[in-house]
PDB file of C-alpha atoms in Angstrom:
ATOM      1  CA  MET V  17     -21.061  -6.022  19.153  1.00 46.00           C
ATOM      2  CA  SER V  18     -18.448  -5.868  17.122  1.00 45.00           C
ATOM      3  CA  PHE V  19     -17.240  -4.433  13.604  1.00 52.00           C
ATOM      4  CA  PHE V  20     -14.726  -5.042  10.484  1.00 44.00           C
ATOM      5  CA  PRO V  21     -11.843  -3.001  10.666  1.00 48.00           C
ATOM      6  CA  ALA V  22     -11.921  -2.382   6.725  1.00 46.00           C
ATOM      7  CA  ALA V  23     -14.779   0.025   7.809  1.00 49.00           C
ATOM      8  CA  ARG V  24     -12.414   2.436   9.114  1.00 52.00           C
ATOM      9  CA  LEU V  25     -10.676   3.164   5.807  1.00 46.00           C
ATOM     10  CA  MET V  26     -13.570   3.619   4.027  1.00 51.00           C
ATOM     11  CA  ALA V  27     -14.913   5.944   6.409  1.00 50.00           C
ATOM     12  CA  ALA V  28     -11.820   7.957   7.265  1.00 50.00           C
ATOM     13  CA  SER V  29     -10.782   8.084   3.044  1.00 51.00           C
ATOM     14  CA  ALA V  30     -13.344  10.803   2.898  1.00 49.00           C
ATOM     15  CA  LEU V  31     -12.207  13.135   5.888  1.00 49.00           C
ATOM     16  CA  LEU V  32      -8.160  12.677   5.649  1.00 46.00           C
ATOM     17  CA  ALA V  33      -8.769  13.148   2.205  1.00 48.00           C
ATOM     18  CA  SER V  34      -8.903  16.416   3.325  1.00 47.00           C
ATOM     19  CA  VAL V  35      -5.408  16.799   4.417  1.00 43.00           C
ATOM     20  CA  SER V  36      -3.769  15.498   1.154  1.00 44.00           C
ATOM     21  CA  LEU V  37      -1.001  18.490  -0.278  1.00 42.00           C
ATOM     22  CA  PRO V  38      -1.190  17.589  -4.080  1.00 45.00           C
ATOM     23  CA  GLY V  39       0.672  20.874  -4.608  1.00 46.00           C
ATOM     24  CA  LEU V  40       3.168  20.364  -2.260  1.00 45.00           C
ATOM     25  CA  ALA V  41       4.006  16.533  -3.372  1.00 47.00           C
ATOM     26  CA  GLN V  42       4.268  18.044  -7.149  1.00 48.00           C
ATOM     27  CA  ALA V  43       6.912  20.836  -5.668  1.00 43.00           C
ATOM     28  CA  GLN V  44       8.719  18.239  -4.189  1.00 47.00           C
ATOM     29  CA  ALA V  45       8.807  15.802  -7.022  1.00 45.00           C
ATOM     30  CA  VAL V  46       9.871  18.603  -9.361  1.00 42.00           C
ATOM     31  CA  GLN V  47      12.598  19.452  -7.158  1.00 46.00           C
ATOM     32  CA  SER V  48      13.745  15.967  -7.071  1.00 45.00           C
ATOM     33  CA  SER V  49      13.451  15.004 -10.557  1.00 44.00           C
ATOM     34  CA  SER V  50      15.776  18.270 -11.226  1.00 44.00           C
ATOM     35  CA  GLY V  51      19.328  16.837 -11.436  1.00 46.00           C
ATOM     36  CA  GLY V  52      21.723  15.978  -8.815  1.00 43.00           C
ATOM     37  CA  ASN V  53      22.605  19.288  -7.359  1.00 46.00           C
ATOM     38  CA  GLY V  54      19.033  19.436  -5.768  1.00 46.00           C
ATOM     39  CA  GLY V  55      17.475  21.176  -8.798  1.00 45.00           C
ATOM     40  CA  TRP V  56      19.675  24.169  -7.949  1.00 42.00           C
ATOM     41  CA  PHE V  57      21.417  26.154 -11.236  1.00 41.00           C
ATOM     42  CA  VAL V  58      25.137  26.171 -10.486  1.00 42.00           C
ATOM     43  CA  PRO V  59      27.390  27.859 -13.330  1.00 44.00           C
ATOM     44  CA  LYS V  60      29.619  26.790 -15.335  1.00 44.00           C
ATOM     45  CA  THR V  61      32.381  28.717 -14.112  1.00 45.00           C
ATOM     46  CA  ALA V  62      31.456  26.957 -10.384  1.00 45.00           C
ATOM     47  CA  GLN V  63      31.241  23.922 -11.700  1.00 49.00           C
ATOM     48  CA  PRO V  64      34.124  21.397 -11.166  1.00 50.00           C
ATOM     49  CA  ALA V  65      36.566  20.650 -15.018  1.00 51.00           C
ATOM     50  CA  ALA V  66      34.819  17.410 -16.505  1.00 51.00           C
ATOM     51  CA  ALA V  67      37.357  14.526 -15.785  1.00 51.00           C
ATOM     52  CA  PRO V  68      38.366  12.572 -19.012  1.00 52.00           C
ATOM     53  CA  ALA V  69      36.836   9.578 -19.771  1.00 51.00           C
ATOM     54  CA  PRO V  70      37.502   6.694 -17.859  1.00 50.00           C
ATOM     55  CA  ARG V  71      38.741   3.871 -20.291  1.00 50.00           C
ATOM     56  CA  ALA V  72      35.890   0.710 -20.794  1.00 47.00           C
ATOM     57  CA  VAL V  73      37.901  -2.306 -19.188  1.00 43.00           C
ATOM     58  CA  ARG V  74      36.739  -5.222 -20.693  1.00 43.00           C
ATOM     59  CA  ARG V  75      35.697  -8.176 -17.875  1.00 45.00           C
ATOM     60  CA  VAL V  76      36.471 -10.934 -18.998  1.00 38.00           C
ATOM     61  CA  PRO V  77      34.326 -14.047 -17.977  1.00 42.00           C
ATOM     62  CA  VAL V  78      35.203 -16.782 -14.872  1.00 42.00           C
ATOM     63  CA  ALA V  79      34.569 -19.542 -16.662  1.00 43.00           C
ATOM     64  CA  GLN V  80      32.459 -21.685 -13.773  1.00 47.00           C
ATOM     65  CA  PRO V  81      33.959 -25.050 -12.776  1.00 48.00           C
ATOM     66  CA  MET V  82      32.938 -28.197 -14.514  1.00 48.00           C
ATOM     67  CA  PRO V  83      31.895 -31.375 -12.914  1.00 49.00           C
ATOM     68  CA  GLN V  84      34.547 -33.804 -12.469  1.00 50.00           C
ATOM     69  CA  ASP V  85      31.910 -36.577 -13.669  1.00 50.00           C
ATOM     70  CA  GLY V  86      30.031 -36.203 -16.729  1.00 50.00           C
ATOM     71  CA  ASP V  87      27.209 -38.168 -16.064  1.00 51.00           C
ATOM     72  CA  GLU V  88      26.826 -36.903 -12.519  1.00 53.00           C
ATOM     73  CA  PRO V  89      22.867 -35.852 -12.102  1.00 55.00           C
ATOM     74  CA  MET V  90      22.043 -32.425 -10.829  1.00 60.00           C
ATOM     75  CA  GLN V  91      22.211 -31.565  -6.915  1.00 66.00           C
ATOM     76  CA  GLN V  92      18.431 -32.371  -5.400  1.00 68.00           C
ATOM     77  CA  PRO V  93      16.958 -29.765  -3.051  1.00 74.00           C
ATOM     78  CA  GLU V  94      17.432 -30.189   0.286  1.00 83.00           C
ATOM     79  CA  ALA V  95      15.029 -32.191   2.456  1.00 88.00           C
ATOM     80  CA  PRO V  96      13.118 -30.333   4.791  1.00 87.00           C
ATOM     81  CA  PRO V  97      15.024 -31.626   8.265  1.00 88.00           C
ATOM     82  CA  VAL V  98      13.161 -34.089  11.184  1.00 88.00           C
ATOM     83  CA  LEU V  99      12.966 -32.075  14.512  1.00 86.00           C
ATOM     84  CA  PRO V 100      11.501 -33.731  17.986  1.00 86.00           C
ATOM     85  CA  GLN V 101       7.859 -33.610  18.520  1.00 88.00           C
ATOM     86  CA  PRO V 102       7.159 -33.850  22.029  1.00 91.00           C
ATOM     87  CA  PRO V 103       3.871 -34.698  23.105  1.00 91.00           C
ATOM     88  CA  ILE V 104       1.646 -32.547  24.296  1.00 89.00           C
ATOM     89  CA  PRO V 105      -1.474 -33.104  27.253  1.00 92.00           C
ATOM     90  CA  ASP V 106      -4.838 -34.113  25.743  1.00 91.00           C
ATOM     91  CA  SER V 107      -7.368 -31.570  26.149  1.00 90.00           C
ATOM     92  CA  PRO V 108     -10.223 -33.662  27.932  1.00 92.00           C
ATOM     93  CA  ASP V 109     -13.632 -31.985  26.825  1.00 93.00           C
ATOM     94  CA  LEU V 110     -15.250 -29.279  28.429  1.00 92.00           C
ATOM     95  CA  PRO V 111     -18.759 -29.152  30.478  1.00 94.00           C
ATOM     96  CA  LYS V 112     -21.688 -28.340  28.977  1.00 94.00           C
ATOM     97  CA  ALA V 113     -22.645 -24.351  28.965  1.00 94.00           C
ATOM     98  CA  ALA V 114     -26.018 -22.386  28.101  1.00 94.00           C
ATOM     99  CA  PRO V 115     -26.033 -21.533  24.378  1.00 92.00           C
ATOM    100  CA  PRO V 116     -25.540 -18.252  23.426  1.00 90.00           C
ATOM    101  CA  PRO V 117     -28.930 -16.360  22.755  1.00 91.00           C
ATOM    102  CA  ALA V 118     -30.247 -16.298  18.965  1.00 92.00           C
ATOM    103  CA  ALA V 119     -28.652 -14.341  16.829  1.00 92.00           C
ATOM    104  CA  LEU V 120     -31.378 -11.053  16.173  1.00 93.00           C
ATOM    105  CA  LEU V 121     -29.200  -9.408  13.121  1.00 94.00           C
ATOM    106  CA  GLY V 122     -28.453  -5.548  11.898  1.00 95.00           C
ATOM    107  CA  VAL V 123     -26.509  -3.910   9.426  1.00 95.00           C
ATOM    108  CA  ILE V 124     -25.085  -0.635   8.799  1.00 95.00           C
ATOM    109  CA  SER V 125     -23.173   1.328   6.490  1.00 95.00           C
ATOM    110  CA  ILE V 126     -20.514   3.410   8.321  1.00 95.00           C
ATOM    111  CA  PRO V 127     -19.405   5.046   5.314  1.00 95.00           C
ATOM    112  CA  THR V 128     -23.070   6.373   4.804  1.00 95.00           C
ATOM    113  CA  VAL V 129     -23.199   7.293   8.387  1.00 96.00           C
ATOM    114  CA  MET V 130     -20.056   9.579   7.645  1.00 95.00           C
ATOM    115  CA  ARG V 131     -21.553  10.955   4.618  1.00 95.00           C
ATOM    116  CA  LEU V 132     -24.836  12.207   6.161  1.00 96.00           C
ATOM    117  CA  SER V 133     -23.089  13.922   9.532  1.00 96.00           C
ATOM    118  CA  SER V 134     -22.960  17.041   9.732  1.00 96.00           C
ATOM    119  CA  ALA V 135     -19.816  17.160  12.163  1.00 95.00           C
ATOM    120  CA  ALA V 136     -17.967  15.131   9.527  1.00 95.00           C
ATOM    121  CA  ALA V 137     -19.029  17.500   7.007  1.00 96.00           C
ATOM    122  CA  GLU V 138     -17.795  20.570   8.530  1.00 95.00           C
ATOM    123  CA  ALA V 139     -14.679  18.836   9.666  1.00 95.00           C
ATOM    124  CA  GLN V 140     -14.161  18.189   6.133  1.00 95.00           C
ATOM    125  CA  ARG V 141     -14.796  21.716   4.720  1.00 96.00           C
ATOM    126  CA  VAL V 142     -12.775  23.829   7.434  1.00 96.00           C
ATOM    127  CA  LEU V 143      -9.251  20.787   6.974  1.00 95.00           C
ATOM    128  CA  GLY V 144     -10.050  20.944   3.273  1.00 95.00           C
ATOM    129  CA  GLU V 145      -9.919  25.109   3.321  1.00 96.00           C
ATOM    130  CA  ARG V 146      -6.408  24.613   5.466  1.00 95.00           C
ATOM    131  CA  ARG V 147      -5.070  22.285   2.759  1.00 95.00           C
ATOM    132  CA  ASP V 148      -5.844  24.329  -0.061  1.00 96.00           C
ATOM    133  CA  LYS V 149      -4.556  27.463   1.611  1.00 95.00           C
ATOM    134  CA  LEU V 150      -1.051  25.420   2.868  1.00 95.00           C
ATOM    135  CA  ALA V 151      -0.765  24.145  -1.357  1.00 95.00           C
ATOM    136  CA  ALA V 152      -0.967  27.354  -2.519  1.00 96.00           C
ATOM    137  CA  ALA V 153       1.556  28.640  -0.019  1.00 94.00           C
ATOM    138  CA  ALA V 154       3.401  25.846  -1.308  1.00 94.00           C
ATOM    139  CA  GLN V 155       3.643  26.864  -4.986  1.00 94.00           C
ATOM    140  CA  LYS V 156       4.219  30.504  -3.811  1.00 93.00           C
ATOM    141  CA  GLU V 157       7.620  29.470  -2.416  1.00 92.00           C
ATOM    142  CA  GLN V 158       7.967  27.312  -5.513  1.00 91.00           C
ATOM    143  CA  ALA V 159       7.475  30.400  -7.486  1.00 92.00           C
ATOM    144  CA  GLY V 160      10.241  31.697  -4.959  1.00 91.00           C
ATOM    145  CA  TRP V 161      12.856  29.287  -5.693  1.00 89.00           C
ATOM    146  CA  ARG V 162      12.760  29.634  -9.513  1.00 90.00           C
ATOM    147  CA  VAL V 163      12.562  33.533  -9.303  1.00 91.00           C
ATOM    148  CA  GLU V 164      16.024  33.267  -7.018  1.00 89.00           C
ATOM    149  CA  GLN V 165      17.278  30.392  -9.460  1.00 87.00           C
ATOM    150  CA  GLN V 166      17.067  32.732 -12.036  1.00 88.00           C
ATOM    151  CA  LYS V 167      18.728  35.767 -10.685  1.00 88.00           C
ATOM    152  CA  LEU V 168      21.352  33.512  -9.874  1.00 87.00           C
ATOM    153  CA  GLN V 169      21.660  32.020 -13.613  1.00 86.00           C
ATOM    154  CA  GLU V 170      21.532  35.750 -14.788  1.00 86.00           C
ATOM    155  CA  SER V 171      24.347  37.085 -12.910  1.00 86.00           C
ATOM    156  CA  ALA V 172      26.588  34.112 -12.932  1.00 83.00           C
ATOM    157  CA  ARG V 173      28.748  35.639 -15.174  1.00 84.00           C
ATOM    158  CA  THR V 174      29.485  39.181 -12.845  1.00 86.00           C
ATOM    159  CA  LEU V 175      29.921  36.686  -9.367  1.00 84.00           C
ATOM    160  CA  THR V 176      32.905  34.947  -8.535  1.00 86.00           C
ATOM    161  CA  SER V 177      32.765  31.337  -7.579  1.00 86.00           C
ATOM    162  CA  GLU V 178      32.925  31.660  -4.271  1.00 89.00           C
ATOM    163  CA  GLN V 179      29.939  34.029  -4.218  1.00 88.00           C
ATOM    164  CA  ILE V 180      27.864  31.598  -6.323  1.00 87.00           C
ATOM    165  CA  GLN V 181      28.585  29.354  -3.630  1.00 89.00           C
ATOM    166  CA  ILE V 182      27.475  31.104  -0.724  1.00 90.00           C
ATOM    167  CA  ARG V 183      24.172  32.189  -2.948  1.00 88.00           C
ATOM    168  CA  GLU V 184      23.739  28.480  -3.914  1.00 90.00           C
ATOM    169  CA  ARG V 185      24.172  27.740  -0.571  1.00 91.00           C
ATOM    170  CA  HIS V 186      21.532  29.852   1.128  1.00 91.00           C
ATOM    171  CA  LEU V 187      18.868  28.654  -1.511  1.00 89.00           C
ATOM    172  CA  GLN V 188      19.555  25.547  -0.246  1.00 91.00           C
ATOM    173  CA  GLU V 189      18.995  26.247   3.320  1.00 92.00           C
ATOM    174  CA  ARG V 190      15.620  28.369   1.943  1.00 90.00           C
ATOM    175  CA  ARG V 191      14.411  25.459   0.549  1.00 91.00           C
ATOM    176  CA  ALA V 192      15.326  23.052   3.603  1.00 93.00           C
ATOM    177  CA  LYS V 193      13.516  24.873   6.184  1.00 93.00           C
ATOM    178  CA  ALA V 194      10.585  25.648   3.755  1.00 93.00           C
ATOM    179  CA  GLN V 195      10.092  21.876   3.720  1.00 93.00           C
ATOM    180  CA  ARG V 196      10.259  21.499   6.817  1.00 95.00           C
ATOM    181  CA  ASP V 197       7.531  24.126   7.456  1.00 95.00           C
ATOM    182  CA  PHE V 198       5.109  22.555   5.190  1.00 95.00           C
ATOM    183  CA  ALA V 199       5.871  18.992   6.359  1.00 95.00           C
ATOM    184  CA  ASN V 200       5.232  20.644  10.183  1.00 95.00           C
ATOM    185  CA  ARG V 201       2.090  22.031   8.954  1.00 95.00           C
ATOM    186  CA  ALA V 202       0.887  19.177   7.135  1.00 95.00           C
ATOM    187  CA  ARG V 203       1.357  17.082   9.851  1.00 95.00           C
ATOM    188  CA  ILE V 204      -0.510  19.343  11.929  1.00 95.00           C
ATOM    189  CA  ILE V 205      -3.593  19.803   9.546  1.00 95.00           C
ATOM    190  CA  GLN V 206      -3.712  15.759   9.545  1.00 95.00           C
ATOM    191  CA  GLU V 207      -3.456  15.478  13.204  1.00 94.00           C
ATOM    192  CA  ALA V 208      -6.683  17.868  13.387  1.00 94.00           C
ATOM    193  CA  ALA V 209      -8.420  15.552  11.351  1.00 94.00           C
ATOM    194  CA  ASN V 210      -7.690  12.564  13.533  1.00 94.00           C
ATOM    195  CA  VAL V 211      -9.012  14.875  16.513  1.00 94.00           C
ATOM    196  CA  SER V 212     -12.290  15.366  14.950  1.00 93.00           C
ATOM    197  CA  LEU V 213     -12.857  11.794  13.745  1.00 94.00           C
ATOM    198  CA  ASN V 214     -12.205  10.706  16.925  1.00 93.00           C
ATOM    199  CA  GLN V 215     -14.799  12.415  18.244  1.00 94.00           C
ATOM    200  CA  ILE V 216     -17.444  11.217  15.691  1.00 95.00           C
ATOM    201  CA  GLU V 217     -15.783   7.678  16.330  1.00 94.00           C
ATOM    202  CA  ARG V 218     -16.297   7.757  20.162  1.00 94.00           C
ATOM    203  CA  GLU V 219     -19.989   9.310  19.607  1.00 95.00           C
ATOM    204  CA  LEU V 220     -20.914   6.661  16.831  1.00 95.00           C
ATOM    205  CA  VAL V 221     -19.926   3.563  19.140  1.00 95.00           C
ATOM    206  CA  ARG V 222     -22.583   4.553  21.672  1.00 95.00           C
ATOM    207  CA  ILE V 223     -25.149   5.607  19.222  1.00 96.00           C
ATOM    208  CA  VAL V 224     -25.284   2.252  17.445  1.00 96.00           C
ATOM    209  CA  ARG V 225     -25.055   0.336  20.455  1.00 96.00           C
ATOM    210  CA  GLN V 226     -28.086   2.560  21.412  1.00 96.00           C
ATOM    211  CA  VAL V 227     -29.892   2.062  18.081  1.00 96.00           C
ATOM    212  CA  ALA V 228     -29.612  -1.590  18.285  1.00 96.00           C
ATOM    213  CA  ALA V 229     -30.586  -2.497  21.690  1.00 95.00           C
ATOM    214  CA  SER V 230     -33.782  -0.484  20.876  1.00 96.00           C
ATOM    215  CA  HIS V 231     -34.403  -2.739  18.004  1.00 95.00           C
ATOM    216  CA  SER V 232     -33.455  -6.205  19.906  1.00 94.00           C
ATOM    217  CA  MET V 233     -30.076  -6.448  17.651  1.00 95.00           C
ATOM    218  CA  ASN V 234     -26.990  -7.929  19.167  1.00 94.00           C
ATOM    219  CA  LEU V 235     -25.842  -8.645  16.403  1.00 94.00           C
ATOM    220  CA  VAL V 236     -24.872  -5.769  13.905  1.00 95.00           C
ATOM    221  CA  LEU V 237     -22.690  -6.028  10.432  1.00 95.00           C
ATOM    222  CA  HIS V 238     -21.420  -4.156   8.344  1.00 95.00           C
ATOM    223  CA  SER V 239     -24.310  -3.677   4.907  1.00 92.00           C
ATOM    224  CA  GLU V 240     -21.327  -3.584   2.583  1.00 91.00           C
ATOM    225  CA  GLN V 241     -19.966  -7.292   3.843  1.00 91.00           C
ATOM    226  CA  VAL V 242     -23.784  -8.276   3.812  1.00 91.00           C
ATOM    227  CA  ALA V 243     -25.316 -10.258   0.494  1.00 92.00           C
ATOM    228  CA  LEU V 244     -28.743  -9.709   1.590  1.00 90.00           C
ATOM    229  CA  HIS V 245     -30.918  -7.970   4.490  1.00 89.00           C
ATOM    230  CA  VAL V 246     -34.499  -6.870   4.482  1.00 88.00           C
ATOM    231  CA  ASP V 247     -35.424  -2.663   5.248  1.00 83.00           C
ATOM    232  CA  GLY V 248     -36.570  -3.588   8.968  1.00 89.00           C
ATOM    233  CA  GLN V 249     -32.488  -4.895   9.562  1.00 94.00           C
ATOM    234  CA  ASP V 250     -30.489  -1.449   8.143  1.00 94.00           C
ATOM    235  CA  ILE V 251     -30.200   0.848  11.001  1.00 95.00           C
ATOM    236  CA  THR V 252     -27.986   3.124   9.146  1.00 95.00           C
ATOM    237  CA  GLU V 253     -30.139   6.167   8.579  1.00 95.00           C
ATOM    238  CA  GLU V 254     -31.082   5.954  11.930  1.00 96.00           C
ATOM    239  CA  THR V 255     -28.239   5.787  13.367  1.00 96.00           C
ATOM    240  CA  ALA V 256     -27.609   9.600  11.185  1.00 96.00           C
ATOM    241  CA  LYS V 257     -30.188  11.244  12.313  1.00 96.00           C
ATOM    242  CA  VAL V 258     -29.354  10.312  16.052  1.00 97.00           C
ATOM    243  CA  LEU V 259     -25.545  11.100  14.935  1.00 96.00           C
ATOM    244  CA  ASN V 260     -26.779  14.418  13.953  1.00 96.00           C
ATOM    245  CA  LYS V 261     -29.174  15.292  16.949  1.00 96.00           C
ATOM    246  CA  ILE V 262     -25.978  14.165  19.659  1.00 96.00           C
ATOM    247  CA  LEU V 263     -23.592  15.789  17.393  1.00 95.00           C
ATOM    248  CA  PRO V 264     -23.965  18.160  15.323  1.00 95.00           C
ATOM    249  CA  HIS V 265     -20.399  19.676  15.623  1.00 94.00           C
ATOM    250  CA  VAL V 266     -17.178  18.529  16.745  1.00 93.00           C
ATOM    251  CA  PHE V 267     -14.134  20.458  18.581  1.00 94.00           C
ATOM    252  CA  ILE V 268     -11.393  21.230  15.510  1.00 94.00           C
ATOM    253  CA  PRO V 269      -8.002  22.279  16.851  1.00 92.00           C
ATOM    254  CA  ALA V 270      -7.392  26.131  15.562  1.00 92.00           C
ATOM    255  CA  GLU V 271      -5.229  26.349  12.868  1.00 92.00           C
ATOM    256  CA  ASP V 272      -2.135  27.752  14.611  1.00 90.00           C
ATOM    257  CA  VAL V 273      -3.059  25.273  17.561  1.00 91.00           C
ATOM    258  CA  ASP V 274      -0.112  21.952  17.198  1.00 91.00           C
ATOM    259  CA  PRO V 275      -2.995  19.318  18.279  1.00 92.00           C
ATOM    260  CA  GLU V 276       0.212  17.702  20.343  1.00 92.00           C
ATOM    261  CA  VAL V 277       0.655  20.629  22.586  1.00 91.00           C
ATOM    262  CA  LEU V 278      -2.294  20.700  23.189  1.00 90.00           C
ATOM    263  CA  ALA V 279      -2.633  17.281  24.109  1.00 90.00           C
ATOM    264  CA  LYS V 280       0.337  18.016  26.483  1.00 90.00           C
ATOM    265  CA  SER V 281      -1.250  21.035  27.958  1.00 89.00           C
ATOM    266  CA  GLY V 282      -3.617  19.334  30.399  1.00 85.00           C
ATOM    267  CA  LYS V 283      -6.847  21.073  29.217  1.00 84.00           C
ATOM    268  CA  MET V 284      -8.641  18.255  27.781  1.00 82.00           C
ATOM    269  CA  PRO V 285      -8.194  14.240  27.738  1.00 84.00           C
ATOM    270  CA  THR V 286      -6.045  12.519  25.155  1.00 81.00           C
ATOM    271  CA  THR V 287      -5.637   9.072  23.788  1.00 77.00           C
ATOM    272  CA  ALA V 288      -2.978   8.509  26.248  1.00 76.00           C
ATOM    273  CA  ASP V 289      -5.400   8.596  28.779  1.00 69.00           C
ATOM    274  CA  GLU V 290      -7.344   6.040  27.104  1.00 60.00           C
ATOM    275  CA  ASP V 291      -4.330   3.590  26.706  1.00 54.00           C
ATOM    276  CA  THR V 292      -3.439   4.138  30.711  1.00 53.00           C
ATOM    277  CA  THR V 293      -7.882   3.380  31.351  1.00 51.00           C
ATOM    278  CA  SER V 294      -7.315   0.173  29.731  1.00 48.00           C
ATOM    279  CA  GLN V 295      -4.235  -1.532  30.589  1.00 48.00           C
ATOM    280  CA  VAL V 296      -5.804  -0.567  34.587  1.00 45.00           C
ATOM    281  CA  GLY V 297      -8.860  -1.610  33.939  1.00 48.00           C
ATOM    282  CA  PRO V 298     -12.219  -0.283  34.031  1.00 47.00           C
ATOM    283  CA  GLY V 299     -14.608  -0.381  37.078  1.00 46.00           C
ATOM    284  CA  PRO V 300     -17.423  -2.953  37.877  1.00 45.00           C
ATOM    285  CA  THR V 301     -20.019  -2.568  35.568  1.00 44.00           C
ATOM    286  CA  THR V 302     -22.924  -4.658  33.709  1.00 43.00           C
ATOM    287  CA  GLN V 303     -22.743  -3.153  30.709  1.00 46.00           C
ATOM    288  CA  PRO V 304     -20.430  -4.776  27.909  1.00 47.00           C
ATOM    289  CA  ALA V 305     -16.954  -3.142  26.476  1.00 46.00           C
ATOM    290  CA  PRO V 306     -17.510  -1.332  23.644  1.00 45.00           C
ATOM    291  CA  PRO V 307     -15.861  -2.431  20.329  1.00 48.00           C
ATOM    292  CA  ALA V 308     -12.321  -1.184  20.234  1.00 47.00           C
ATOM    293  CA  SER V 309     -13.424   0.793  17.029  1.00 53.00           C
ATOM    294  CA  ILE V 310     -16.008   0.549  13.917  1.00 55.00           C
ATOM    295  CA  LEU V 311     -14.015   3.028  12.167  1.00 55.00           C
ATOM    296  CA  ARG V 312     -10.193   1.908  12.091  1.00 47.00           C
ATOM    297  CA  LYS V 313      -7.340   0.140  13.658  1.00 39.00           C
ATOM    298  CA  HIS V 314      -5.791  -1.810  10.748  1.00 33.00           C
TER     299      HIS V 314
END
């Protein structure tokens, strides 16, 4: 069975929304809109003298060349080039083969399954708390920048130009370091969300296949893309119940653990192992290969 990749975006939005950083984004927007000096106060004693206003230079329009003959028609667009078209071999008719089995349809709403999933709710709660903590830290750091700027402004009259430049450079270095730190912490939160979501996805692929097989279904579609279906064809709630029974919780990397560092430690399988398996090829099996993803893959 196959699944539409658009469902990944609908299901992931609820979980990955917990890693957005509105406070951090607002702090960066305030800094970027505060002027050409990166938002830092520069006293008048440290600013270079204003250069005299340049004289306005009058631009003389350049006359366009006139056509030699006033009656000459406008140039027509170029025709597409004529290219060679070598012959291709004819494709003979293929021999008759056995027809596919009759379609036994089922429908499922992946976003609804994710809303009913206890594991997804747990990941959203934990990662949401980390998101709020990071946003509060960003706001606190932004307030610290403003305090230091105010101090520099108040003491500008008693400082030399060199002292002002040194303190301003320290503020800029502090801001750059904080921005790198916040960006790295935001990445860790987002990757932790991906780790949690990947566990639900891999389990859900198996469960959907098992639930569909129990009802003798061989084709399952997303209910959001189906105009009409009957209750007996919807396996959403049944899939959610099995998912909560099999996977009530997911592994979430600790707050101080970088998921990429954890992957390199070799303590557990990684996504790179999945890629290697897909390249080498699985061993002999009678089961059909599962779909790559029912939640994501653009």
